[in-house]
Coordinates of C-alpha atoms and ligand atoms in Angstrom, one line a residue:
M1 CA 0.0 0.0 0.0
K2 CA 1.5 3.3 -1.1
K3 CA 1.3 5.9 1.6
L4 CA 2.1 9.5 1.1
K5 CA 5.2 10.5 2.9
T6 CA 5.3 13.7 4.8
K7 CA 8.0 14.9 2.5
D8 CA 5.4 14.6 -0.4
N9 CA 3.9 18.0 -1.4
I10 CA 1.8 19.2 1.4
N11 CA -0.9 20.1 -1.1
D12 CA -1.0 16.5 -2.2
I13 CA -1.4 15.3 1.4
W14 CA -4.1 17.8 2.0
S15 CA -6.1 16.9 -1.1
A16 CA -5.9 13.2 -0.1
V17 CA -7.2 14.2 3.4
T18 CA -10.0 16.4 1.9
A19 CA -11.0 13.6 -0.5
Q20 CA -11.5 11.4 2.5
L21 CA -13.3 14.0 4.6
R22 CA -15.5 14.7 1.7
D23 CA -16.8 11.2 1.8
E24 CA -17.2 11.2 5.6
M25 CA -18.9 14.5 6.3
S26 CA -22.1 16.0 5.1
G27 CA -21.6 18.1 2.0
V28 CA -22.6 21.3 3.7
A29 CA -20.4 20.8 6.6
F30 CA -17.5 20.0 4.3
D31 CA -18.0 23.0 2.1
T32 CA -18.3 25.3 5.1
W33 CA -15.5 24.1 7.3
I34 CA -13.1 22.1 5.4
M35 CA -12.9 23.4 1.9
P36 CA -11.8 26.8 3.0
I37 CA -8.8 25.5 4.9
V38 CA -5.4 26.2 3.4
P39 CA -2.5 24.0 4.4
I40 CA 0.5 26.2 5.0
G41 CA 3.2 24.1 6.5
I42 CA 4.1 20.6 7.6
T43 CA 6.8 18.9 9.8
G44 CA 7.2 15.4 10.9
T45 CA 4.9 15.9 13.7
E46 CA 2.7 18.8 13.0
I47 CA 0.6 20.3 10.1
R48 CA -0.2 23.9 10.0
L49 CA -3.6 24.9 8.7
K50 CA -4.9 28.3 8.0
V51 CA -8.6 29.2 8.2
P52 CA -9.3 32.2 5.9
G53 CA -10.8 35.1 7.9
G54 CA -13.5 37.5 6.8
L55 CA -17.3 37.2 6.4
Q56 CA -19.0 34.7 8.6
K57 CA -16.1 32.4 9.2
G58 CA -12.9 33.3 10.9
S59 CA -12.6 32.5 14.5
L60 CA -15.8 30.2 14.3
G61 CA -14.1 28.2 11.6
K62 CA -11.0 27.8 13.7
S63 CA -12.9 26.5 16.8
M64 CA -15.0 24.1 14.7
I65 CA -11.7 22.6 13.4
T66 CA -10.0 22.4 16.7
T67 CA -12.9 21.0 18.4
K68 CA -15.5 19.1 16.5
Y69 CA -13.5 18.1 13.5
R70 CA -10.2 17.6 15.1
S71 CA -10.1 13.9 15.5
L72 CA -11.6 13.3 12.2
I73 CA -8.9 15.3 10.5
E74 CA -6.3 13.7 12.5
S75 CA -7.3 10.2 11.7
S76 CA -7.5 11.1 8.1
L77 CA -3.9 12.6 8.3
R78 CA -2.8 9.4 9.8
S79 CA -4.3 7.1 7.2
V80 CA -2.8 9.3 4.4
T81 CA 0.7 9.9 5.9
G82 CA 1.1 7.0 8.2
K83 CA 2.0 9.4 10.9
D84 CA 0.5 11.0 13.9
L85 CA 0.4 14.7 13.0
S86 CA -1.1 17.3 15.4
L87 CA -3.0 20.2 14.1
D88 CA -1.9 23.8 14.5
V89 CA -4.7 25.9 13.3
C90 CA -4.3 29.6 12.7
F91 CA -6.9 32.2 11.8
D92 CA -6.0 34.4 8.9
E93 CA -6.7 37.7 10.6
A94 CA -5.9 39.6 7.4
G95 CA -9.1 38.1 6.0
G96 CA -8.0 38.2 2.4
S97 CA -4.9 40.5 2.0
N98 CA -2.9 37.3 1.8
Q99 CA 0.4 38.7 3.0
S100 CA 1.9 35.2 3.2
G101 CA 1.6 34.7 -0.6
D102 CA -0.3 31.4 -0.1
P103 CA -3.2 30.9 -2.4
I104 CA -6.3 32.3 -0.7
T105 CA -9.7 31.9 -1.7
Y106 CA -12.1 34.7 -1.9
E107 CA -15.0 33.6 0.3
G108 CA -13.5 30.2 0.5
M109 CA -15.4 29.1 -2.5
L110 CA -12.4 27.8 -4.7
N111 CA -11.4 24.2 -4.1
N112 CA -7.6 23.7 -4.5
K113 CA -8.1 20.3 -5.6
Y114 CA -9.0 21.7 -9.1
T115 CA -5.8 22.6 -10.9
F116 CA -4.5 22.7 -14.4
E117 CA -1.7 20.2 -13.3
N118 CA -4.3 17.6 -12.6
F119 CA -6.4 18.2 -15.6
I120 CA -5.8 15.7 -18.3
V121 CA -5.9 17.2 -21.8
G122 CA -7.2 15.2 -24.7
N123 CA -8.8 15.9 -28.2
N124 CA -11.9 16.3 -26.4
N125 CA -11.0 19.3 -24.2
N126 CA -7.9 20.9 -25.6
L127 CA -9.5 24.1 -26.8
A128 CA -11.4 24.7 -23.6
Q129 CA -8.2 23.9 -21.5
A130 CA -5.9 26.1 -23.7
A131 CA -8.3 29.0 -23.5
S132 CA -8.7 28.6 -19.8
L133 CA -4.9 28.7 -19.3
A134 CA -4.6 31.7 -21.4
V135 CA -7.2 33.5 -19.6
A136 CA -5.7 32.6 -16.2
E137 CA -2.3 33.8 -17.4
N138 CA -3.6 36.9 -19.1
P139 CA -6.9 37.9 -18.0
A140 CA -9.2 40.3 -20.0
G141 CA -7.1 39.6 -23.0
K142 CA -8.3 37.9 -26.2
Y143 CA -11.0 35.7 -24.7
N144 CA -13.4 37.9 -22.7
P145 CA -15.8 36.4 -21.8
L146 CA -14.7 32.8 -22.0
F147 CA -17.7 30.6 -22.3
I148 CA -17.1 26.9 -21.7
Y149 CA -19.8 24.5 -22.6
G150 CA -20.4 20.8 -22.6
G151 CA -22.2 17.9 -20.9
S152 CA -22.3 17.1 -17.3
G153 CA -19.2 15.6 -15.6
L154 CA -16.8 16.6 -18.4
G155 CA -14.7 19.0 -16.3
K156 CA -16.3 22.6 -16.8
T157 CA -16.2 23.3 -13.0
H158 CA -12.7 21.8 -12.8
L159 CA -11.4 24.2 -15.5
L160 CA -13.3 27.1 -14.1
Q161 CA -11.8 26.6 -10.6
A162 CA -8.4 25.9 -12.0
I163 CA -8.5 29.3 -13.7
G164 CA -9.2 30.9 -10.3
N165 CA -6.6 28.9 -8.4
Y166 CA -3.9 29.6 -11.0
Y167 CA -4.8 33.3 -11.1
L168 CA -4.8 33.7 -7.3
T169 CA -1.5 31.9 -6.9
H170 CA 0.2 34.1 -9.4
N171 CA -1.6 37.3 -8.4
P172 CA -1.9 37.3 -4.7
G173 CA -4.2 39.8 -3.2
K174 CA -6.4 40.0 -6.2
K175 CA -10.1 39.3 -5.9
V176 CA -11.6 36.2 -7.5
L177 CA -15.3 35.4 -7.1
Y178 CA -16.5 31.9 -8.0
T179 CA -20.2 31.5 -7.8
T180 CA -22.9 29.5 -9.5
S181 CA -26.0 31.0 -11.1
E182 CA -28.2 29.2 -8.5
K183 CA -26.2 31.0 -5.7
F184 CA -26.2 34.2 -7.6
T185 CA -29.9 34.1 -7.9
Y186 CA -30.5 33.1 -4.3
E187 CA -28.2 35.8 -2.8
L188 CA -29.8 38.4 -5.0
V189 CA -33.3 37.4 -3.7
N190 CA -31.9 37.5 -0.2
A191 CA -30.3 40.9 -0.7
I192 CA -33.5 42.4 -2.0
R193 CA -35.5 41.1 1.0
E194 CA -32.8 42.3 3.5
K195 CA -32.2 45.5 1.6
T196 CA -28.6 44.8 1.1
N197 CA -28.6 45.2 -2.7
Q198 CA -25.7 47.6 -2.6
E199 CA -23.5 45.0 -0.8
F200 CA -24.6 42.4 -3.2
R201 CA -23.7 44.7 -6.1
N202 CA -20.3 45.6 -4.7
R203 CA -19.4 42.1 -4.0
H204 CA -20.1 41.0 -7.6
R205 CA -18.9 44.2 -9.3
T206 CA -15.5 44.8 -7.7
V207 CA -13.8 41.5 -8.4
D208 CA -10.8 41.1 -10.8
L209 CA -12.1 37.8 -12.1
L210 CA -15.6 36.5 -12.0
L211 CA -16.2 32.8 -12.5
L212 CA -19.9 31.9 -12.9
D213 CA -20.7 28.2 -13.1
D214 CA -23.7 26.7 -14.7
V215 CA -25.1 29.8 -16.3
Q216 CA -27.9 27.7 -17.9
F217 CA -29.7 27.9 -14.6
L218 CA -29.9 31.7 -14.8
S219 CA -32.1 31.3 -17.9
T220 CA -35.5 31.1 -16.2
K221 CA -35.0 33.9 -13.8
E222 CA -35.7 37.4 -15.1
L223 CA -34.6 39.3 -12.2
A224 CA -31.3 37.5 -11.9
Q225 CA -30.7 37.9 -15.6
E226 CA -31.2 41.7 -15.3
E227 CA -28.9 41.9 -12.4
F228 CA -26.2 39.8 -14.1
Y229 CA -26.5 41.8 -17.2
H230 CA -25.4 44.8 -15.3
T231 CA -22.7 42.9 -13.4
F232 CA -21.3 41.6 -16.7
N233 CA -21.3 45.2 -18.1
A234 CA -19.7 46.7 -15.1
L235 CA -16.9 44.1 -15.0
Y236 CA -16.3 44.1 -18.8
E237 CA -16.1 47.9 -19.0
A238 CA -13.7 47.8 -16.0
G239 CA -11.5 45.5 -18.0
K240 CA -12.1 42.5 -15.8
Q241 CA -12.2 38.9 -16.9
I242 CA -15.4 36.9 -16.9
V243 CA -15.6 33.2 -17.4
L244 CA -18.8 31.3 -17.7
T245 CA -19.9 27.6 -18.0
S246 CA -22.9 26.1 -19.2
D247 CA -24.3 22.7 -20.5
R248 CA -25.1 24.3 -23.8
L249 CA -24.4 27.2 -26.2
P250 CA -25.9 30.6 -25.4
S251 CA -27.9 30.5 -28.6
E252 CA -29.4 27.1 -27.6
T253 CA -30.4 28.3 -24.2
P254 CA -34.1 28.8 -24.0
H255 CA -35.5 32.0 -22.1
L256 CA -32.0 33.5 -22.0
A257 CA -32.4 37.1 -22.8
D258 CA -31.0 38.1 -26.2
R259 CA -28.7 40.8 -24.7
L260 CA -27.1 38.2 -22.5
K261 CA -26.7 35.8 -25.4
T262 CA -25.0 38.5 -27.4
R263 CA -22.6 39.3 -24.5
F264 CA -21.8 35.7 -23.9
Q265 CA -20.9 35.2 -27.4
M266 CA -18.5 38.2 -27.6
G267 CA -15.5 36.3 -26.5
L268 CA -14.7 32.7 -27.1
L269 CA -17.0 29.7 -27.0
A270 CA -15.1 26.6 -26.2
D271 CA -16.7 23.2 -26.0
I272 CA -15.7 20.1 -24.0
Q273 CA -16.7 16.7 -25.5
P274 CA -16.8 13.3 -23.9
P275 CA -13.2 11.8 -23.6
D276 CA -12.1 9.3 -26.1
Y277 CA -10.6 6.0 -25.0
E278 CA -7.0 7.1 -24.7
T279 CA -8.1 10.2 -22.7
R280 CA -10.2 8.0 -20.4
L281 CA -7.2 5.8 -19.8
A282 CA -4.9 8.7 -19.2
I283 CA -7.4 10.2 -16.8
L284 CA -7.8 6.9 -14.8
K285 CA -4.1 6.6 -14.6
S286 CA -3.6 10.0 -13.2
K287 CA -6.5 9.5 -10.6
I288 CA -4.7 6.4 -9.2
E289 CA -1.4 8.1 -8.9
N290 CA -2.4 9.4 -5.4
E291 CA -4.2 6.2 -4.4
Y292 CA -2.5 3.6 -2.2
F293 CA -3.4 0.8 -4.5
T294 CA -1.7 -0.7 -7.5
F295 CA -3.7 -1.5 -10.5
D296 CA -2.8 -3.7 -13.5
E297 CA -2.9 -2.0 -16.8
E298 CA -5.6 -4.5 -17.8
I299 CA -8.0 -3.2 -15.1
M300 CA -7.6 0.4 -16.2
E301 CA -8.4 -0.7 -19.7
Y302 CA -11.4 -2.6 -18.5
V303 CA -12.7 0.5 -16.8
A304 CA -11.8 2.9 -19.8
N305 CA -13.6 0.4 -22.1
N306 CA -16.8 0.2 -20.1
I307 CA -17.3 3.6 -18.6
T308 CA -17.6 5.9 -21.6
S309 CA -20.1 8.5 -20.5
N310 CA -18.0 11.2 -18.6
V311 CA -15.2 11.9 -16.2
R312 CA -17.5 11.9 -13.2
D313 CA -18.6 8.4 -13.8
L314 CA -15.0 7.2 -14.3
E315 CA -14.2 8.7 -11.0
G316 CA -17.2 7.0 -9.5
A317 CA -16.2 3.6 -11.0
L318 CA -12.8 4.0 -9.5
K319 CA -14.2 5.0 -6.1
R320 CA -16.3 1.9 -6.2
I321 CA -13.4 -0.3 -6.9
L322 CA -11.5 1.1 -4.1
A323 CA -14.4 0.8 -1.8
Y324 CA -14.8 -2.9 -2.7
A325 CA -11.1 -3.4 -2.2
G326 CA -11.6 -1.7 1.3
I327 CA -14.4 -4.1 2.2
E328 CA -12.3 -7.1 1.1
R329 CA -9.4 -5.7 3.0
T330 CA -6.9 -6.1 0.0
N331 CA -4.8 -3.6 -1.8
T332 CA -4.2 -5.6 -4.9
I333 CA -7.0 -5.0 -7.3
S334 CA -8.0 -8.2 -9.2
M335 CA -10.0 -8.1 -12.5
E336 CA -12.6 -10.2 -10.7
L337 CA -13.0 -7.5 -8.0
A338 CA -13.1 -4.7 -10.5
Q339 CA -15.8 -6.5 -12.4
K340 CA -17.7 -7.2 -9.2
A341 CA -17.5 -3.5 -8.3
L342 CA -18.7 -2.2 -11.6
K343 CA -21.4 -4.7 -12.1
E344 CA -24.2 -2.7 -10.7
I345 CA -23.1 0.6 -12.5
L346 CA -22.8 -1.2 -15.7
S347 CA -26.2 -2.7 -15.6
T348 CA -27.8 0.7 -15.0
L349 CA -25.9 2.2 -18.1
P350 CA -27.7 1.9 -21.4
Q351 CA -26.3 -1.1 -23.0
R352 CA -26.3 -1.5 -26.7
N353 CA -27.5 -4.7 -28.0
I354 CA -24.4 -6.0 -29.7
T355 CA -24.7 -8.2 -32.6
T356 CA -22.3 -9.1 -35.5
A357 CA -24.1 -6.6 -37.6
V358 CA -23.1 -3.9 -35.1
I359 CA -19.5 -5.2 -35.1
I360 CA -19.3 -5.2 -38.8
D361 CA -20.7 -1.8 -39.0
E362 CA -18.3 -0.3 -36.5
V363 CA -15.2 -1.9 -38.1
E364 CA -16.3 -0.7 -41.5
K365 CA -16.6 2.8 -40.0
Y366 CA -13.2 2.6 -38.3
Y367 CA -11.4 1.5 -41.5
R368 CA -13.5 3.9 -43.6
L369 CA -14.9 1.2 -45.8
P370 CA -18.1 1.4 -47.7
K371 CA -21.1 -0.1 -45.9
G372 CA -21.4 -3.9 -46.5
S373 CA -17.8 -4.3 -47.8
L374 CA -16.8 -6.9 -45.1
I375 CA -19.5 -9.3 -46.2
T376 CA -18.6 -9.1 -49.9
K377 CA -16.5 -11.8 -51.5
K378 CA -13.6 -9.4 -51.9
R379 CA -10.3 -10.9 -50.8
S380 CA -8.0 -7.8 -51.3
S381 CA -6.0 -7.2 -48.0
D382 CA -7.6 -3.8 -47.4
I383 CA -10.8 -5.7 -46.9
A384 CA -9.6 -9.1 -45.7
Y385 CA -7.8 -7.7 -42.8
P386 CA -10.5 -5.7 -41.2
R387 CA -12.9 -8.6 -42.0
H388 CA -10.6 -10.8 -39.9
I389 CA -10.6 -8.2 -37.1
A390 CA -14.3 -8.1 -37.1
M391 CA -14.5 -11.9 -37.0
Y392 CA -12.0 -12.0 -34.1
I393 CA -14.0 -9.4 -32.2
S394 CA -17.3 -11.2 -32.8
R395 CA -15.7 -14.4 -31.4
V396 CA -14.2 -12.7 -28.4
I397 CA -17.0 -10.3 -27.2
L398 CA -20.1 -12.2 -28.4
D399 CA -18.6 -15.7 -27.7
E400 CA -20.5 -16.9 -30.7
S401 CA -19.9 -20.2 -32.4
Y402 CA -17.8 -20.2 -35.6
A403 CA -20.6 -21.6 -37.5
K404 CA -22.9 -18.6 -36.5
I405 CA -20.2 -16.1 -37.1
G406 CA -19.6 -17.8 -40.5
E407 CA -23.2 -17.4 -41.4
D408 CA -23.3 -13.7 -40.6
F409 CA -20.1 -13.1 -42.7
R410 CA -21.2 -15.4 -45.4
R411 CA -18.1 -17.6 -45.0
D412 CA -17.8 -21.2 -43.9
H413 CA -17.0 -22.2 -40.3
S414 CA -13.3 -23.2 -41.0
T415 CA -12.6 -19.8 -42.7
V416 CA -13.7 -18.0 -39.6
M417 CA -11.8 -20.4 -37.3
N418 CA -8.6 -19.8 -39.2
A419 CA -9.1 -16.1 -39.3
V420 CA -9.7 -15.9 -35.5
K421 CA -6.7 -18.1 -34.9
K422 CA -4.5 -15.9 -37.1
M423 CA -5.8 -12.7 -35.4
K424 CA -5.2 -14.0 -31.9
K425 CA -1.5 -14.5 -32.8
L426 CA -1.2 -11.1 -34.5
V427 CA -2.8 -9.4 -31.5
T428 CA -0.3 -10.7 -28.9
E429 CA 2.6 -9.6 -31.2
N430 CA 1.3 -6.2 -32.3
P431 CA 0.6 -3.4 -29.7
E432 CA -0.8 -1.2 -32.4
L433 CA -3.4 -3.7 -33.3
Q434 CA -4.2 -4.1 -29.7
D435 CA -4.9 -0.5 -29.5
S436 CA -7.1 -0.5 -32.6
I437 CA -9.1 -3.5 -31.2
K438 CA -9.4 -1.7 -27.9
E439 CA -10.8 1.4 -29.5
L440 CA -13.1 -0.7 -31.8
V441 CA -14.5 -2.6 -28.8
A442 CA -15.2 0.7 -27.1
N443 CA -16.9 2.1 -30.2
I444 CA -19.0 -1.2 -30.4
K445 CA -20.1 -1.0 -26.9
R446 CA -20.9 2.8 -27.0
D447 CA -24.6 3.5 -27.4
Ligands
LIG501 P1 -18.8 19.5 -14.9 O1 -18.7 20.7 -14.2 O2 -18.6 19.7 -16.4 O3 -20.2 18.8 -14.8 P2 -16.6 18.7 -13.3 O4 -15.7 19.7 -13.5 O5 -17.3 18.7 -11.9 O6 -17.7 18.4 -14.5 O7 -15.9 17.2 -13.4 C1 -16.3 16.1 -12.8 C2 -15.2 15.4 -12.2 O8 -14.3 14.9 -13.2 C3 -14.4 16.3 -11.3 O9 -13.9 15.5 -10.1 C4 -13.2 16.6 -12.2 O10 -12.0 16.8 -11.3 C5 -13.0 15.4 -13.0 N1 -12.5 15.7 -14.4 C6 -13.2 16.2 -15.4 N2 -12.4 16.3 -16.5 C7 -11.2 15.9 -16.2 C8 -9.9 15.9 -16.8 N3 -9.7 16.3 -18.1 N4 -8.8 15.5 -16.1 C9 -8.9 15.2 -14.8 N5 -10.1 15.2 -14.1 C10 -11.1 15.6 -14.8
LIG502 MG1 -20.0 21.7 -12.8

């Protein structure tokens, strides 16, 4: 079991601890008390934590940590580092002026687990990632606003927060506000009720970087749209950067006021697509780097092949496997364990009904062959080779008899048998072919 050593980066240790605490505490308690903590120093016996001051928190946060959550945090530190570390909690009196140069979070809303370093870049997200980094390095430059859109669990919040974290680290003392359109609306309504509109306005209009998550939820709320329109203009005119995320394009967001659509489209629209096989595998590998378990490549491939929807589901699958390993008190993950852990999730995912017809279709698409070419009599190698691959895949994933496969490919049983035998040998010798087959199988299984 790999334990993090105290010489490992303090941020790694703290993120492993917070990951554990996140599972053990209620979401609200975690967000309120643990998320704002900034680890600032570590020795062999002690870890020093800073509770950002300001607003409601400050001394209350410190006492919550030194009393109510102390033993929970200490036991998590023990399991992460293998050492008994005591807590030294200080309260950041400066409340945001950040003299120490440590990353601080304005209002404690940024989570330091979201960084560019741990964001895996693939073909699916490279534009959004590059634009995010450009904005973090050089705010209010070319891309203002930056509008990141894509399906759920694909990394929008991660990138948004990475921008904030990066910017704060390089520009200590600047003001970053991360909020969601839900929170924006809710606080606006409160401000109106409590007659604190001016405060609300100041808080949103005096920041250097505004990160607004899930802007699609602003769309049904006229009052919030109106207020946000003015917030946007005030910041934009003051040369401040705005970054927005949504699950869809502005133009495809019903009930979003035209003037907001226009503004959201003024900068750069960057999409995030679901990750392909290679990216899924790379993400899985990066996620287990900080775990105490070792996984065989084969198990990573199994997960990457079967969980194709989004990164959140990939992480969920990994968590399940780790939880199963915990239950079975083992730190070697076997394929059997992985399959058992994922059985339930996989059965709830839409499963495609795989037939030889589906396989033929996908192989033809993959090799850019005209539809139906694999079942013609043609024997030229540009067709025979993919045909053999399709036969091999049919045999391996459908476990169909040679006779039945022969029928579907309009070949006799011994032709299929020979082809499968030949492919088996080739596959073991040729890593490139292995990759193609993995990708094909993923395509075949994808709905
Ligand atoms: P969204 O906001 O688009 O619904 P999130 O940003 O919350 O998605 O991402 C879901 C989870 O997947 C988060 O834990 C995030 O860290 C992780 N994640 C998403 N994309 C990547 C990536 N490219 N590399 C590493 N982790 C990722
Ligand atoms: Mg999100």
